[in-house]
Amino acid sequence: MRVPTAKVALSTASVYPETTATAFEIAGRLGYDGVEVMVWTDPVSQDIDALRGLSDFHEVPILAVHAPCLLITQRVWSSDPWTKLQRARAAAEKLGASTVVVHPPFRWQRQYARDFVSGIWRMAEETDVRFAVENMYPWRYRDREMLAYAPDWDVTKDDYRHFTVDLSHTATARTDTLAMVGRMGERLGHVHLADGRGSAKDEHLVPGRGDQPCAELLRGLRGSGFDGHVVVEVNTRRAMSAAEREADLAEALAFARHHLAQPGTVPAPAAAPGAREGDPAEAPARAGRVARVRRPGRGRGGRAGGAA
């Protein structure tokens, strides 16, 4: 079997309600290549020295930091969203992580949402750390749908330097996952590996237990030039024991490594947002990838990035 080039990390969210420290222990014992730290209400997830100590003790590198973007983390690392991103970037730089994962704003964060695209570009230009903006989904209740994210839950409708694709979120959104990955093209910088069945709830199933093209996506990454990380982000809250949780996480790791090592093809590239016919941004840089689009102008005002 060919050794996959992409590293497979464990999101610390995958052990909830256990702690960040437990995630490092499990990742080390199962042989994950690293962890993605979900910054949330667990004080250890917010403490750079504590995280560095866990990483050193378990010999598990920190590959990514997930900025505190959830409803329950509205006051973690400040109530100001730009301050949260600045602190996430600083944490990633100090911990040696290559990526900060960030959600698009909630619609009620109006000023933040208005400046988000240009602000993420400014922050990305100030560091070597990638800001990989993650696809989300509409909120649904019975026959009602609420668009909770702005500019959009489908992040490919806007121009970002890097994207995170989350396969549980594509399931909840009931969107075509591989088509979305095709629109991301070479700007796909990070993968949250999980599964789903199209429920209104964000399921985060172990890959292979839902209907998402988890295997096809992983197989396609090998020949696509993908140079990011694959992060197992699954829900183990219903595990009846620590052994059952660990078995689920071992299964997810085996699934990822197996399919990353298999041959496959990447989704057909799609034109970048705003690209005109004949524009260089529309032409693929190589088979199965699209060229990086030019960043938008700086004419938008408001607080963002280093101005926060």
Short mmCIF file of C-alpha atoms in Angstrom, two decimals:
data_model
loop_
_atom_site.label_atom_id
_atom_site.label_comp_id
_atom_site.label_asym_id
_atom_site.label_seq_id
_atom_site.Cartn_x
_atom_site.Cartn_y
_atom_site.Cartn_z
CA MET A 1 0.00 0.00 0.00
CA ARG A 2 1.32 3.43 -0.92
CA VAL A 3 1.89 5.64 2.12
CA PRO A 4 -0.48 8.64 1.90
CA THR A 5 1.13 12.07 1.82
CA ALA A 6 -1.65 13.90 3.68
CA LYS A 7 -1.40 13.79 7.46
CA VAL A 8 -4.41 12.52 9.36
CA ALA A 9 -5.16 14.43 12.55
CA LEU A 10 -7.73 14.04 15.30
CA SER A 11 -9.94 16.96 16.21
CA THR A 12 -10.11 17.38 19.96
CA ALA A 13 -13.87 17.87 19.45
CA SER A 14 -14.06 14.17 18.55
CA VAL A 15 -13.71 13.10 22.20
CA TYR A 16 -16.39 15.41 23.64
CA PRO A 17 -17.55 15.34 26.44
CA GLU A 18 -14.06 14.22 27.39
CA THR A 19 -11.30 16.82 27.62
CA THR A 20 -8.67 18.25 25.31
CA ALA A 21 -6.05 16.32 27.27
CA THR A 22 -7.90 13.07 26.57
CA ALA A 23 -7.80 13.81 22.84
CA PHE A 24 -4.01 14.11 22.87
CA GLU A 25 -3.73 10.84 24.79
CA ILE A 26 -5.98 8.96 22.35
CA ALA A 27 -4.32 10.50 19.28
CA GLY A 28 -0.92 9.38 20.53
CA ARG A 29 -2.05 5.89 21.43
CA LEU A 30 -3.84 5.27 18.11
CA GLY A 31 -1.06 6.70 15.95
CA TYR A 32 -2.69 9.84 14.54
CA ASP A 33 -0.25 12.20 12.84
CA GLY A 34 -1.38 15.13 14.97
CA VAL A 35 -4.34 16.98 16.42
CA GLU A 36 -6.55 19.91 15.57
CA VAL A 37 -7.33 21.88 18.70
CA MET A 38 -10.94 23.01 18.96
CA VAL A 39 -10.80 26.14 21.09
CA TRP A 40 -13.87 26.05 23.32
CA THR A 41 -14.85 26.29 27.00
CA ASP A 42 -12.28 23.73 28.18
CA PRO A 43 -9.58 26.00 29.74
CA VAL A 44 -6.79 23.74 28.44
CA SER A 45 -7.91 24.37 24.83
CA GLN A 46 -7.32 28.09 25.42
CA ASP A 47 -3.91 27.76 27.12
CA ILE A 48 -0.94 27.74 24.75
CA ASP A 49 1.54 26.53 27.38
CA ALA A 50 -0.76 23.68 28.43
CA LEU A 51 -1.28 22.67 24.79
CA ARG A 52 2.44 22.72 24.12
CA GLY A 53 3.00 20.55 27.17
CA LEU A 54 0.43 17.99 26.00
CA SER A 55 1.90 17.96 22.51
CA ASP A 56 5.42 17.37 23.86
CA PHE A 57 4.38 14.74 26.41
CA HIS A 58 2.36 12.64 23.96
CA GLU A 59 4.66 13.39 21.00
CA VAL A 60 1.65 14.50 18.96
CA PRO A 61 2.09 17.72 16.93
CA ILE A 62 -0.63 20.35 16.72
CA LEU A 63 -1.42 20.71 13.03
CA ALA A 64 -4.38 23.11 13.18
CA VAL A 65 -6.29 25.40 15.50
CA HIS A 66 -10.06 25.76 15.19
CA ALA A 67 -10.98 29.31 16.15
CA PRO A 68 -13.81 29.65 18.71
CA CYS A 69 -16.71 30.21 16.30
CA LEU A 70 -19.52 28.23 17.96
CA LEU A 71 -22.54 29.60 19.81
CA ILE A 72 -21.17 28.23 23.09
CA THR A 73 -17.83 30.01 22.59
CA GLN A 74 -19.15 33.52 21.99
CA ARG A 75 -17.07 34.87 24.90
CA VAL A 76 -14.00 32.64 24.60
CA TRP A 77 -10.92 34.70 23.75
CA SER A 78 -12.97 37.93 23.79
CA SER A 79 -16.45 38.76 22.52
CA ASP A 80 -14.92 40.53 19.50
CA PRO A 81 -14.70 38.09 16.56
CA TRP A 82 -11.59 39.70 15.03
CA THR A 83 -9.77 39.42 18.35
CA LYS A 84 -10.67 35.72 18.42
CA LEU A 85 -9.08 35.25 14.99
CA GLN A 86 -5.97 37.20 15.97
CA ARG A 87 -5.54 35.02 19.03
CA ALA A 88 -6.13 31.87 16.98
CA ARG A 89 -3.44 32.97 14.54
CA ALA A 90 -1.02 33.74 17.39
CA ALA A 91 -1.71 30.33 18.93
CA ALA A 92 -1.12 28.56 15.62
CA GLU A 93 2.15 30.42 15.09
CA LYS A 94 3.42 29.61 18.59
CA LEU A 95 2.33 25.97 18.44
CA GLY A 96 3.66 25.31 14.93
CA ALA A 97 0.22 24.71 13.42
CA SER A 98 -0.19 25.44 9.73
CA THR A 99 -3.92 26.18 9.66
CA VAL A 100 -6.60 28.17 11.45
CA VAL A 101 -10.10 26.89 10.72
CA VAL A 102 -12.80 29.55 10.84
CA HIS A 103 -16.56 29.53 10.28
CA PRO A 104 -18.33 32.30 8.36
CA PRO A 105 -20.07 34.78 10.67
CA PHE A 106 -23.56 34.42 12.01
CA ARG A 107 -25.96 36.72 10.19
CA TRP A 108 -26.62 38.78 13.31
CA GLN A 109 -22.90 39.68 13.44
CA ARG A 110 -23.62 42.31 10.83
CA GLN A 111 -20.46 44.40 10.83
CA TYR A 112 -18.24 41.34 11.12
CA ALA A 113 -20.12 39.67 8.25
CA ARG A 114 -19.90 42.80 6.11
CA ASP A 115 -16.11 42.93 6.40
CA PHE A 116 -15.42 39.21 6.67
CA VAL A 117 -14.15 38.37 3.18
CA SER A 118 -11.78 41.33 2.89
CA GLY A 119 -10.75 40.96 6.55
CA ILE A 120 -9.80 37.31 6.14
CA TRP A 121 -7.68 38.27 3.14
CA ARG A 122 -5.87 40.93 5.16
CA MET A 123 -5.21 38.54 8.02
CA ALA A 124 -4.02 35.82 5.63
CA GLU A 125 -1.47 38.22 4.13
CA GLU A 126 0.04 38.91 7.56
CA THR A 127 1.09 35.32 8.29
CA ASP A 128 2.18 32.01 6.80
CA VAL A 129 -0.69 30.33 8.67
CA ARG A 130 -3.63 29.45 6.45
CA PHE A 131 -7.06 30.78 7.28
CA ALA A 132 -9.26 28.00 5.88
CA VAL A 133 -12.93 29.07 5.84
CA GLU A 134 -15.31 26.18 6.45
CA ASN A 135 -18.55 25.37 4.63
CA MET A 136 -21.63 25.39 6.85
CA TYR A 137 -25.34 24.66 6.23
CA PRO A 138 -28.84 26.14 6.57
CA TRP A 139 -30.52 25.62 9.93
CA ARG A 140 -33.70 23.59 9.55
CA TYR A 141 -36.66 22.91 11.81
CA ARG A 142 -39.43 20.75 10.36
CA ASP A 143 -40.34 22.49 7.09
CA ARG A 144 -38.63 25.76 7.92
CA GLU A 145 -35.15 26.81 6.88
CA MET A 146 -33.09 29.64 8.34
CA LEU A 147 -29.97 31.04 6.70
CA ALA A 148 -27.85 31.52 9.81
CA TYR A 149 -24.51 32.37 8.20
CA ALA A 150 -23.27 35.36 6.21
CA PRO A 151 -22.10 36.09 3.59
CA ASP A 152 -23.28 32.51 2.92
CA TRP A 153 -23.13 28.99 4.34
CA ASP A 154 -21.76 27.90 0.94
CA VAL A 155 -18.35 29.52 1.24
CA THR A 156 -17.52 28.84 -2.42
CA LYS A 157 -19.83 31.74 -3.32
CA ASP A 158 -17.18 34.10 -1.97
CA ASP A 159 -13.49 34.57 -2.64
CA TYR A 160 -11.22 33.11 0.05
CA ARG A 161 -7.60 32.07 -0.23
CA HIS A 162 -8.22 28.69 1.46
CA PHE A 163 -11.22 26.54 2.25
CA THR A 164 -12.06 23.77 4.70
CA VAL A 165 -14.56 21.20 3.46
CA ASP A 166 -16.57 19.44 6.16
CA LEU A 167 -18.46 16.38 4.93
CA SER A 168 -20.92 16.33 7.79
CA HIS A 169 -21.84 19.91 6.89
CA THR A 170 -22.31 19.04 3.21
CA ALA A 171 -24.66 16.25 4.32
CA THR A 172 -26.68 18.59 6.52
CA ALA A 173 -26.80 21.18 3.73
CA ARG A 174 -27.91 18.43 1.30
CA THR A 175 -25.49 19.73 -1.27
CA ASP A 176 -23.32 17.94 -3.82
CA THR A 177 -20.05 17.43 -1.94
CA LEU A 178 -17.81 16.69 -4.90
CA ALA A 179 -19.23 19.62 -6.85
CA MET A 180 -18.40 21.89 -3.91
CA VAL A 181 -14.87 20.46 -3.74
CA GLY A 182 -14.57 21.10 -7.48
CA ARG A 183 -15.47 24.75 -6.91
CA MET A 184 -12.86 24.97 -4.18
CA GLY A 185 -10.23 23.62 -6.55
CA GLU A 186 -6.64 24.16 -5.46
CA ARG A 187 -7.82 26.43 -2.66
CA LEU A 188 -9.01 23.38 -0.73
CA GLY A 189 -6.55 23.55 2.14
CA HIS A 190 -8.12 21.43 4.88
CA VAL A 191 -10.58 18.55 5.24
CA HIS A 192 -12.89 17.72 8.14
CA LEU A 193 -13.56 14.04 7.66
CA ALA A 194 -16.96 12.87 8.90
CA ASP A 195 -20.12 11.45 7.44
CA GLY A 196 -23.84 12.18 7.45
CA ARG A 197 -27.19 11.10 6.06
CA GLY A 198 -28.78 14.45 5.29
CA SER A 199 -30.39 14.94 8.69
CA ALA A 200 -31.26 18.46 9.83
CA LYS A 201 -28.82 17.79 12.67
CA ASP A 202 -25.07 18.05 12.07
CA GLU A 203 -24.33 14.37 12.63
CA HIS A 204 -20.54 13.97 12.31
CA LEU A 205 -20.73 10.21 11.84
CA VAL A 206 -17.69 7.98 11.55
CA PRO A 207 -16.74 7.98 7.83
CA GLY A 208 -18.39 5.12 5.99
CA ARG A 209 -21.53 5.15 8.15
CA GLY A 210 -23.41 7.77 6.13
CA ASP A 211 -23.99 8.58 2.48
CA GLN A 212 -21.25 11.12 1.85
CA PRO A 213 -18.49 10.43 -0.73
CA CYS A 214 -15.80 10.22 1.94
CA ALA A 215 -13.83 7.50 0.18
CA GLU A 216 -14.04 9.20 -3.23
CA LEU A 217 -12.83 12.50 -1.81
CA LEU A 218 -9.87 10.93 0.00
CA ARG A 219 -8.84 8.93 -3.06
CA GLY A 220 -8.96 12.04 -5.20
CA LEU A 221 -6.72 14.02 -2.85
CA ARG A 222 -3.71 11.84 -3.58
CA GLY A 223 -3.28 13.01 -7.15
CA SER A 224 -4.66 16.51 -6.78
CA GLY A 225 -1.65 18.28 -5.30
CA PHE A 226 -3.50 18.66 -1.99
CA ASP A 227 -0.99 19.78 0.63
CA GLY A 228 -3.25 20.23 3.65
CA HIS A 229 -4.39 17.95 6.45
CA VAL A 230 -7.27 15.53 6.85
CA VAL A 231 -8.86 15.90 10.28
CA VAL A 232 -11.19 13.31 11.77
CA GLU A 233 -14.01 15.31 13.36
CA VAL A 234 -16.67 12.85 14.49
CA ASN A 235 -19.28 12.72 17.23
CA THR A 236 -18.59 10.09 19.92
CA ARG A 237 -20.95 11.47 22.57
CA ARG A 238 -23.11 8.35 22.38
CA ALA A 239 -20.21 5.99 23.02
CA MET A 240 -21.10 3.76 25.97
CA SER A 241 -17.51 3.47 27.15
CA ALA A 242 -14.01 4.80 26.61
CA ALA A 243 -13.22 1.60 24.69
CA GLU A 244 -16.14 2.17 22.31
CA ARG A 245 -15.07 5.77 21.70
CA GLU A 246 -11.52 4.68 21.00
CA ALA A 247 -12.72 1.95 18.63
CA ASP A 248 -14.70 4.53 16.63
CA LEU A 249 -11.68 6.81 16.37
CA ALA A 250 -9.43 3.90 15.36
CA GLU A 251 -11.95 2.94 12.65
CA ALA A 252 -12.01 6.52 11.33
CA LEU A 253 -8.21 6.65 11.19
CA ALA A 254 -8.02 3.32 9.35
CA PHE A 255 -10.67 4.49 6.87
CA ALA A 256 -8.75 7.70 6.15
CA ARG A 257 -5.39 6.03 5.67
CA HIS A 258 -6.80 3.25 3.53
CA HIS A 259 -8.56 5.55 1.07
CA LEU A 260 -5.80 8.15 0.97
CA ALA A 261 -3.55 5.38 -0.30
CA GLN A 262 -5.91 4.34 -3.12
CA PRO A 263 -5.89 5.80 -6.65
CA GLY A 264 -8.67 8.14 -7.58
CA THR A 265 -9.59 11.27 -9.47
CA VAL A 266 -10.35 14.75 -8.24
CA PRO A 267 -13.63 16.48 -9.04
CA ALA A 268 -13.72 18.52 -12.23
CA PRO A 269 -12.62 22.09 -11.53
CA ALA A 270 -15.13 24.91 -11.62
CA ALA A 271 -14.68 28.56 -12.46
CA ALA A 272 -13.61 30.70 -9.52
CA PRO A 273 -16.11 33.19 -8.05
CA GLY A 274 -16.33 36.23 -10.27
CA ALA A 275 -14.04 34.87 -12.96
CA ARG A 276 -14.70 36.08 -16.50
CA GLU A 277 -14.43 33.97 -19.60
CA GLY A 278 -10.79 33.87 -20.61
CA ASP A 279 -9.65 35.16 -17.21
CA PRO A 280 -6.54 33.29 -15.96
CA ALA A 281 -8.45 32.57 -12.75
CA GLU A 282 -10.78 30.37 -14.76
CA ALA A 283 -8.11 28.11 -16.22
CA PRO A 284 -6.94 25.05 -14.27
CA ALA A 285 -3.39 25.26 -12.96
CA ARG A 286 -3.07 21.51 -13.45
CA ALA A 287 -5.39 18.59 -14.04
CA GLY A 288 -8.18 18.61 -11.52
CA ARG A 289 -7.25 21.96 -9.96
CA VAL A 290 -8.20 25.55 -10.56
CA ALA A 291 -5.83 28.46 -10.48
CA ARG A 292 -5.94 30.73 -7.47
CA VAL A 293 -8.10 33.72 -8.13
CA ARG A 294 -6.86 37.25 -7.66
CA ARG A 295 -7.76 38.78 -4.36
CA PRO A 296 -10.45 41.41 -4.38
CA GLY A 297 -9.69 45.08 -4.11
CA ARG A 298 -9.10 46.81 -0.81
CA GLY A 299 -11.90 49.30 -1.27
CA ARG A 300 -14.05 47.88 1.53
CA GLY A 301 -13.99 49.68 4.82
CA GLY A 302 -14.54 48.57 8.39
CA ARG A 303 -12.59 46.75 11.08
CA ALA A 304 -10.80 43.61 10.09
CA GLY A 305 -7.61 41.72 10.62
CA GLY A 306 -4.85 43.87 12.02
CA ALA A 307 -7.22 46.80 12.39
CA ALA A 308 -9.15 45.06 15.15
#
